[in-house]
Amino acid sequence: MLLPNSDTTALLSTAYFPPIDYFVAIVNSGNAVLEQCENYSKQSYRNRCNIFACDGVLSLTIPVVTSGNNTPVREVKIDYSKKWLQQHKRALISAYMSSPFFEYYQDDIFEVLESGEKYLFDLNCRLTDVLLENLGIRKDLSLSEDYVPSSLLGEGIADFRESIHPKKVSPIFGEDIKQKPYYQVFSQKYGFISGLSALDLLFNEGPEAYRFLKI
């Protein structure tokens, strides 16, 4: 795995409230590209995120409507027949209402969540843009022009499309590079938990969040 640095381009999948290592890849790479030409992949961060709730790690998943196993990611629709929006808002409020900066950022987050975006990709892009701005990341994600398999990517491309995944060990944090611990509301009960959505970092550290993204 090629780690992010100023000479690399980070290639990322779309993600719902992406995890912290997703933004670490963006911050520490020369530039970042968002994959828009792939087919949708189930059980990934594309439609789910992990937050730190009172009972530990809680996974929030957006129900989607696809046309089969080879649905282009940009054509995946959000299933609003399910009550996921109300559940996710309640979960975020319950988990972070006592965090130092939740009240400061919640309006920006909930405004996008409540916007009624039809497609998952579009909602994810808007939420990621809000996080980029509030995390203090002054970089834009460009969009891929076509799909290129990992084996055919050129030099200097760090492919995180499948390696940043809820069921895989972080491709960035490990023995050599440790995630910097930060304040978490329930850490006295469970200890520090890594691998969470960047929402957790933002709500707990606010303007200081950016310094936890540099490696």
PDB file of C-alpha atoms in Angstrom:
ATOM      1  CA  MET A   1       0.000   0.000   0.000  1.00  0.00           C
ATOM      2  CA  LEU A   2       1.335   3.398  -1.013  1.00  0.00           C
ATOM      3  CA  LEU A   3       0.867   5.791   1.904  1.00  0.00           C
ATOM      4  CA  PRO A   4      -0.278   9.370   1.278  1.00  0.00           C
ATOM      5  CA  ASN A   5       2.396  12.015   0.849  1.00  0.00           C
ATOM      6  CA  SER A   6       2.842  15.226  -1.109  1.00  0.00           C
ATOM      7  CA  ASP A   7       3.934  13.271  -4.209  1.00  0.00           C
ATOM      8  CA  THR A   8       0.893  10.988  -4.312  1.00  0.00           C
ATOM      9  CA  THR A   9      -2.689  11.273  -5.473  1.00  0.00           C
ATOM     10  CA  ALA A  10      -5.222   9.710  -3.109  1.00  0.00           C
ATOM     11  CA  LEU A  11      -7.959   7.815  -4.959  1.00  0.00           C
ATOM     12  CA  LEU A  12     -11.056   7.469  -2.778  1.00  0.00           C
ATOM     13  CA  SER A  13     -14.528   5.994  -2.993  1.00  0.00           C
ATOM     14  CA  THR A  14     -17.603   7.966  -2.068  1.00  0.00           C
ATOM     15  CA  ALA A  15     -18.446   7.597   1.637  1.00  0.00           C
ATOM     16  CA  TYR A  16     -21.189   8.522   4.082  1.00  0.00           C
ATOM     17  CA  PHE A  17     -19.647  10.703   6.811  1.00  0.00           C
ATOM     18  CA  PRO A  18     -16.213   9.276   5.909  1.00  0.00           C
ATOM     19  CA  PRO A  19     -13.865   7.879   8.564  1.00  0.00           C
ATOM     20  CA  ILE A  20     -10.903   9.820   9.896  1.00  0.00           C
ATOM     21  CA  ASP A  21      -8.298   7.973   7.811  1.00  0.00           C
ATOM     22  CA  TYR A  22     -10.211   9.067   4.680  1.00  0.00           C
ATOM     23  CA  PHE A  23      -9.446  12.691   5.547  1.00  0.00           C
ATOM     24  CA  VAL A  24      -5.913  11.822   6.641  1.00  0.00           C
ATOM     25  CA  ALA A  25      -5.399  10.544   3.081  1.00  0.00           C
ATOM     26  CA  ILE A  26      -6.705  13.817   1.648  1.00  0.00           C
ATOM     27  CA  VAL A  27      -4.696  16.094   3.942  1.00  0.00           C
ATOM     28  CA  ASN A  28      -1.373  14.298   3.469  1.00  0.00           C
ATOM     29  CA  SER A  29      -1.587  13.688  -0.294  1.00  0.00           C
ATOM     30  CA  GLY A  30      -0.678  16.119  -3.032  1.00  0.00           C
ATOM     31  CA  ASN A  31      -4.232  15.931  -4.354  1.00  0.00           C
ATOM     32  CA  ALA A  32      -7.273  13.685  -4.095  1.00  0.00           C
ATOM     33  CA  VAL A  33      -9.632  12.107  -6.622  1.00  0.00           C
ATOM     34  CA  LEU A  34     -13.135  10.830  -5.879  1.00  0.00           C
ATOM     35  CA  GLU A  35     -14.122   7.705  -7.789  1.00  0.00           C
ATOM     36  CA  GLN A  36     -17.415   8.293  -9.633  1.00  0.00           C
ATOM     37  CA  CYS A  37     -17.125   5.612 -12.319  1.00  0.00           C
ATOM     38  CA  GLU A  38     -17.143   2.449 -10.218  1.00  0.00           C
ATOM     39  CA  ASN A  39     -20.059   0.118  -9.516  1.00  0.00           C
ATOM     40  CA  TYR A  40     -21.666   0.302  -6.101  1.00  0.00           C
ATOM     41  CA  SER A  41     -20.186  -1.964  -3.436  1.00  0.00           C
ATOM     42  CA  LYS A  42     -22.282  -3.201  -0.508  1.00  0.00           C
ATOM     43  CA  GLN A  43     -21.257  -3.310   3.174  1.00  0.00           C
ATOM     44  CA  SER A  44     -18.747  -0.502   2.752  1.00  0.00           C
ATOM     45  CA  TYR A  45     -18.407   3.097   3.881  1.00  0.00           C
ATOM     46  CA  ARG A  46     -20.244   4.137   0.728  1.00  0.00           C
ATOM     47  CA  ASN A  47     -23.517   4.066   2.657  1.00  0.00           C
ATOM     48  CA  ARG A  48     -22.465   3.658   6.287  1.00  0.00           C
ATOM     49  CA  CYS A  49     -20.430   5.253   9.046  1.00  0.00           C
ATOM     50  CA  ASN A  50     -19.368   4.431  12.589  1.00  0.00           C
ATOM     51  CA  ILE A  51     -19.926   6.771  15.533  1.00  0.00           C
ATOM     52  CA  PHE A  52     -19.124   6.523  19.268  1.00  0.00           C
ATOM     53  CA  ALA A  53     -22.402   6.155  21.178  1.00  0.00           C
ATOM     54  CA  CYS A  54     -23.103   5.519  24.855  1.00  0.00           C
ATOM     55  CA  ASP A  55     -22.936   1.743  24.286  1.00  0.00           C
ATOM     56  CA  GLY A  56     -19.788   1.848  22.155  1.00  0.00           C
ATOM     57  CA  VAL A  57     -19.395   1.829  18.387  1.00  0.00           C
ATOM     58  CA  LEU A  58     -22.672   2.322  16.512  1.00  0.00           C
ATOM     59  CA  SER A  59     -22.983   1.780  12.761  1.00  0.00           C
ATOM     60  CA  LEU A  60     -25.385   4.012  10.837  1.00  0.00           C
ATOM     61  CA  THR A  61     -26.452   2.768   7.405  1.00  0.00           C
ATOM     62  CA  ILE A  62     -28.405   4.516   4.657  1.00  0.00           C
ATOM     63  CA  PRO A  63     -30.815   2.086   2.929  1.00  0.00           C
ATOM     64  CA  VAL A  64     -30.434   2.232  -0.829  1.00  0.00           C
ATOM     65  CA  VAL A  65     -32.188   1.110  -3.982  1.00  0.00           C
ATOM     66  CA  THR A  66     -30.036  -0.476  -6.686  1.00  0.00           C
ATOM     67  CA  SER A  67     -30.756  -2.123 -10.013  1.00  0.00           C
ATOM     68  CA  GLY A  68     -28.564  -5.152  -9.338  1.00  0.00           C
ATOM     69  CA  ASN A  69     -24.988  -6.151  -8.620  1.00  0.00           C
ATOM     70  CA  ASN A  70     -23.505  -3.844 -11.248  1.00  0.00           C
ATOM     71  CA  THR A  71     -25.289  -0.593 -10.446  1.00  0.00           C
ATOM     72  CA  PRO A  72     -23.091   2.445 -11.209  1.00  0.00           C
ATOM     73  CA  VAL A  73     -22.417   4.239  -7.946  1.00  0.00           C
ATOM     74  CA  ARG A  74     -23.890   7.482  -9.266  1.00  0.00           C
ATOM     75  CA  GLU A  75     -27.204   5.748  -9.973  1.00  0.00           C
ATOM     76  CA  VAL A  76     -27.751   4.377  -6.452  1.00  0.00           C
ATOM     77  CA  LYS A  77     -30.876   5.949  -4.967  1.00  0.00           C
ATOM     78  CA  ILE A  78     -31.579   6.566  -1.293  1.00  0.00           C
ATOM     79  CA  ASP A  79     -34.556   4.642   0.079  1.00  0.00           C
ATOM     80  CA  TYR A  80     -36.647   7.209   1.911  1.00  0.00           C
ATOM     81  CA  SER A  81     -39.403   4.676   2.572  1.00  0.00           C
ATOM     82  CA  LYS A  82     -37.276   3.601   5.532  1.00  0.00           C
ATOM     83  CA  LYS A  83     -37.079   5.868   8.613  1.00  0.00           C
ATOM     84  CA  TRP A  84     -33.297   6.071   8.501  1.00  0.00           C
ATOM     85  CA  LEU A  85     -33.082   9.877   8.549  1.00  0.00           C
ATOM     86  CA  GLN A  86     -34.929  10.244  11.843  1.00  0.00           C
ATOM     87  CA  GLN A  87     -32.931   7.359  13.329  1.00  0.00           C
ATOM     88  CA  HIS A  88     -29.588   8.823  12.274  1.00  0.00           C
ATOM     89  CA  LYS A  89     -30.419  12.271  13.601  1.00  0.00           C
ATOM     90  CA  ARG A  90     -31.546  10.852  16.932  1.00  0.00           C
ATOM     91  CA  ALA A  91     -28.404   8.725  17.149  1.00  0.00           C
ATOM     92  CA  LEU A  92     -26.117  11.684  16.443  1.00  0.00           C
ATOM     93  CA  ILE A  93     -27.890  13.855  18.996  1.00  0.00           C
ATOM     94  CA  SER A  94     -27.773  11.127  21.633  1.00  0.00           C
ATOM     95  CA  ALA A  95     -24.097  10.358  20.996  1.00  0.00           C
ATOM     96  CA  TYR A  96     -22.767  13.891  20.711  1.00  0.00           C
ATOM     97  CA  MET A  97     -25.114  16.330  22.428  1.00  0.00           C
ATOM     98  CA  SER A  98     -22.663  16.568  25.333  1.00  0.00           C
ATOM     99  CA  SER A  99     -19.582  16.907  23.119  1.00  0.00           C
ATOM    100  CA  PRO A 100     -17.905  20.342  23.144  1.00  0.00           C
ATOM    101  CA  PHE A 101     -18.718  21.363  19.559  1.00  0.00           C
ATOM    102  CA  PHE A 102     -21.868  19.481  18.526  1.00  0.00           C
ATOM    103  CA  GLU A 103     -24.139  22.509  18.847  1.00  0.00           C
ATOM    104  CA  TYR A 104     -21.734  24.574  16.774  1.00  0.00           C
ATOM    105  CA  TYR A 105     -21.737  22.213  13.762  1.00  0.00           C
ATOM    106  CA  GLN A 106     -25.065  20.373  13.936  1.00  0.00           C
ATOM    107  CA  ASP A 107     -27.036  22.862  11.825  1.00  0.00           C
ATOM    108  CA  ASP A 108     -24.618  22.544   8.894  1.00  0.00           C
ATOM    109  CA  ILE A 109     -24.743  18.752   9.103  1.00  0.00           C
ATOM    110  CA  PHE A 110     -28.501  18.401   9.530  1.00  0.00           C
ATOM    111  CA  GLU A 111     -29.283  20.897   6.785  1.00  0.00           C
ATOM    112  CA  VAL A 112     -27.610  18.604   4.250  1.00  0.00           C
ATOM    113  CA  LEU A 113     -29.060  15.430   5.759  1.00  0.00           C
ATOM    114  CA  GLU A 114     -32.563  16.882   5.508  1.00  0.00           C
ATOM    115  CA  SER A 115     -32.131  18.170   1.944  1.00  0.00           C
ATOM    116  CA  GLY A 116     -33.835  15.149   0.351  1.00  0.00           C
ATOM    117  CA  GLU A 117     -31.039  14.326  -2.078  1.00  0.00           C
ATOM    118  CA  LYS A 118     -32.217  11.572  -4.423  1.00  0.00           C
ATOM    119  CA  TYR A 119     -28.888   9.879  -5.010  1.00  0.00           C
ATOM    120  CA  LEU A 120     -26.435   8.530  -2.439  1.00  0.00           C
ATOM    121  CA  PHE A 121     -23.422   9.883  -4.317  1.00  0.00           C
ATOM    122  CA  ASP A 122     -24.796  13.417  -4.301  1.00  0.00           C
ATOM    123  CA  LEU A 123     -25.638  13.325  -0.594  1.00  0.00           C
ATOM    124  CA  ASN A 124     -22.203  11.946   0.247  1.00  0.00           C
ATOM    125  CA  CYS A 125     -20.491  14.661  -1.786  1.00  0.00           C
ATOM    126  CA  ARG A 126     -22.372  17.411   0.005  1.00  0.00           C
ATOM    127  CA  LEU A 127     -21.682  15.933   3.436  1.00  0.00           C
ATOM    128  CA  THR A 128     -18.007  15.455   2.599  1.00  0.00           C
ATOM    129  CA  ASP A 129     -17.775  19.075   1.451  1.00  0.00           C
ATOM    130  CA  VAL A 130     -19.253  20.227   4.777  1.00  0.00           C
ATOM    131  CA  LEU A 131     -16.726  18.127   6.670  1.00  0.00           C
ATOM    132  CA  LEU A 132     -13.819  19.367   4.552  1.00  0.00           C
ATOM    133  CA  GLU A 133     -14.783  22.967   5.270  1.00  0.00           C
ATOM    134  CA  ASN A 134     -15.369  22.516   8.992  1.00  0.00           C
ATOM    135  CA  LEU A 135     -12.236  20.405   9.463  1.00  0.00           C
ATOM    136  CA  GLY A 136     -10.238  23.236   7.922  1.00  0.00           C
ATOM    137  CA  ILE A 137      -9.084  21.227   4.888  1.00  0.00           C
ATOM    138  CA  ARG A 138      -8.411  23.591   1.995  1.00  0.00           C
ATOM    139  CA  LYS A 139      -8.485  21.010  -0.771  1.00  0.00           C
ATOM    140  CA  ASP A 140     -11.069  20.077  -3.364  1.00  0.00           C
ATOM    141  CA  LEU A 141     -11.747  16.540  -4.529  1.00  0.00           C
ATOM    142  CA  SER A 142     -11.681  16.160  -8.296  1.00  0.00           C
ATOM    143  CA  LEU A 143     -13.811  13.462  -9.920  1.00  0.00           C
ATOM    144  CA  SER A 144     -12.476  10.450 -11.803  1.00  0.00           C
ATOM    145  CA  GLU A 145     -13.009  10.453 -15.563  1.00  0.00           C
ATOM    146  CA  ASP A 146     -13.164   6.672 -15.977  1.00  0.00           C
ATOM    147  CA  TYR A 147     -12.691   3.536 -13.877  1.00  0.00           C
ATOM    148  CA  VAL A 148      -9.177   2.128 -13.726  1.00  0.00           C
ATOM    149  CA  PRO A 149      -8.508  -1.134 -11.810  1.00  0.00           C
ATOM    150  CA  SER A 150      -5.939  -0.886  -9.044  1.00  0.00           C
ATOM    151  CA  SER A 151      -3.512  -3.123 -10.954  1.00  0.00           C
ATOM    152  CA  LEU A 152      -3.436  -0.688 -13.875  1.00  0.00           C
ATOM    153  CA  LEU A 153      -3.026   2.550 -11.947  1.00  0.00           C
ATOM    154  CA  GLY A 154       0.093   4.568 -12.645  1.00  0.00           C
ATOM    155  CA  GLU A 155       2.840   5.367 -10.184  1.00  0.00           C
ATOM    156  CA  GLY A 156       2.070   7.838  -7.462  1.00  0.00           C
ATOM    157  CA  ILE A 157      -1.580   6.797  -7.078  1.00  0.00           C
ATOM    158  CA  ALA A 158      -2.541   5.663  -3.564  1.00  0.00           C
ATOM    159  CA  ASP A 159      -5.680   3.593  -4.092  1.00  0.00           C
ATOM    160  CA  PHE A 160      -7.926   3.679  -1.011  1.00  0.00           C
ATOM    161  CA  ARG A 161     -11.176   2.758  -2.783  1.00  0.00           C
ATOM    162  CA  GLU A 162     -11.409  -0.686  -1.192  1.00  0.00           C
ATOM    163  CA  SER A 163      -8.765  -0.543   1.551  1.00  0.00           C
ATOM    164  CA  ILE A 164     -10.547   2.112   3.622  1.00  0.00           C
ATOM    165  CA  HIS A 165     -13.325  -0.268   4.574  1.00  0.00           C
ATOM    166  CA  PRO A 166     -15.316  -1.000   7.764  1.00  0.00           C
ATOM    167  CA  LYS A 167     -14.239  -4.655   7.724  1.00  0.00           C
ATOM    168  CA  LYS A 168     -10.536  -4.034   7.077  1.00  0.00           C
ATOM    169  CA  VAL A 169      -7.633  -2.720   9.131  1.00  0.00           C
ATOM    170  CA  SER A 170      -6.839   0.900   8.305  1.00  0.00           C
ATOM    171  CA  PRO A 171      -4.318   1.114   5.433  1.00  0.00           C
ATOM    172  CA  ILE A 172      -2.819   4.215   7.065  1.00  0.00           C
ATOM    173  CA  PHE A 173      -2.760   3.619  10.813  1.00  0.00           C
ATOM    174  CA  GLY A 174      -0.781   0.670  12.098  1.00  0.00           C
ATOM    175  CA  GLU A 175       2.493  -0.134  13.862  1.00  0.00           C
ATOM    176  CA  ASP A 176       4.478   2.586  12.104  1.00  0.00           C
ATOM    177  CA  ILE A 177       1.834   5.342  12.038  1.00  0.00           C
ATOM    178  CA  LYS A 178      -0.498   5.678  15.003  1.00  0.00           C
ATOM    179  CA  GLN A 179      -3.746   7.609  15.051  1.00  0.00           C
ATOM    180  CA  LYS A 180      -3.387  10.516  17.438  1.00  0.00           C
ATOM    181  CA  PRO A 181      -5.804  10.072  20.358  1.00  0.00           C
ATOM    182  CA  TYR A 182      -8.209  12.933  20.966  1.00  0.00           C
ATOM    183  CA  TYR A 183     -10.930  13.687  23.498  1.00  0.00           C
ATOM    184  CA  GLN A 184     -14.029  11.459  23.227  1.00  0.00           C
ATOM    185  CA  VAL A 185     -17.177  11.787  25.333  1.00  0.00           C
ATOM    186  CA  PHE A 186     -17.360   8.138  26.394  1.00  0.00           C
ATOM    187  CA  SER A 187     -13.625   7.381  26.544  1.00  0.00           C
ATOM    188  CA  GLN A 188     -13.656   7.050  30.359  1.00  0.00           C
ATOM    189  CA  LYS A 189     -15.999   4.080  29.929  1.00  0.00           C
ATOM    190  CA  TYR A 190     -14.524   2.399  26.852  1.00  0.00           C
ATOM    191  CA  GLY A 191     -11.130   3.990  26.314  1.00  0.00           C
ATOM    192  CA  PHE A 192     -10.123   5.686  23.073  1.00  0.00           C
ATOM    193  CA  ILE A 193     -11.773   4.187  19.975  1.00  0.00           C
ATOM    194  CA  SER A 194     -10.227   4.659  16.529  1.00  0.00           C
ATOM    195  CA  GLY A 195     -11.691   4.060  13.087  1.00  0.00           C
ATOM    196  CA  LEU A 196     -14.695   6.326  13.564  1.00  0.00           C
ATOM    197  CA  SER A 197     -16.363   8.839  11.293  1.00  0.00           C
ATOM    198  CA  ALA A 198     -14.636  12.203  11.150  1.00  0.00           C
ATOM    199  CA  LEU A 199     -17.818  13.543  12.758  1.00  0.00           C
ATOM    200  CA  ASP A 200     -16.499  12.142  16.034  1.00  0.00           C
ATOM    201  CA  LEU A 201     -13.282  14.138  15.712  1.00  0.00           C
ATOM    202  CA  LEU A 202     -15.081  17.300  14.613  1.00  0.00           C
ATOM    203  CA  PHE A 203     -17.698  17.280  17.387  1.00  0.00           C
ATOM    204  CA  ASN A 204     -15.086  16.592  20.062  1.00  0.00           C
ATOM    205  CA  GLU A 205     -12.182  18.765  18.933  1.00  0.00           C
ATOM    206  CA  GLY A 206     -13.777  21.480  16.797  1.00  0.00           C
ATOM    207  CA  PRO A 207     -11.188  23.931  15.407  1.00  0.00           C
ATOM    208  CA  GLU A 208      -8.368  21.746  16.737  1.00  0.00           C
ATOM    209  CA  ALA A 209      -9.477  18.766  14.630  1.00  0.00           C
ATOM    210  CA  TYR A 210      -7.155  19.489  11.715  1.00  0.00           C
ATOM    211  CA  ARG A 211      -3.967  18.852  13.683  1.00  0.00           C
ATOM    212  CA  PHE A 212      -5.069  15.251  14.291  1.00  0.00           C
ATOM    213  CA  LEU A 213      -5.144  14.638  10.538  1.00  0.00           C
ATOM    214  CA  LYS A 214      -1.475  15.335   9.832  1.00  0.00           C
ATOM    215  CA  ILE A 215       0.948  12.403   9.802  1.00  0.00           C
TER     216      ILE A 215
END
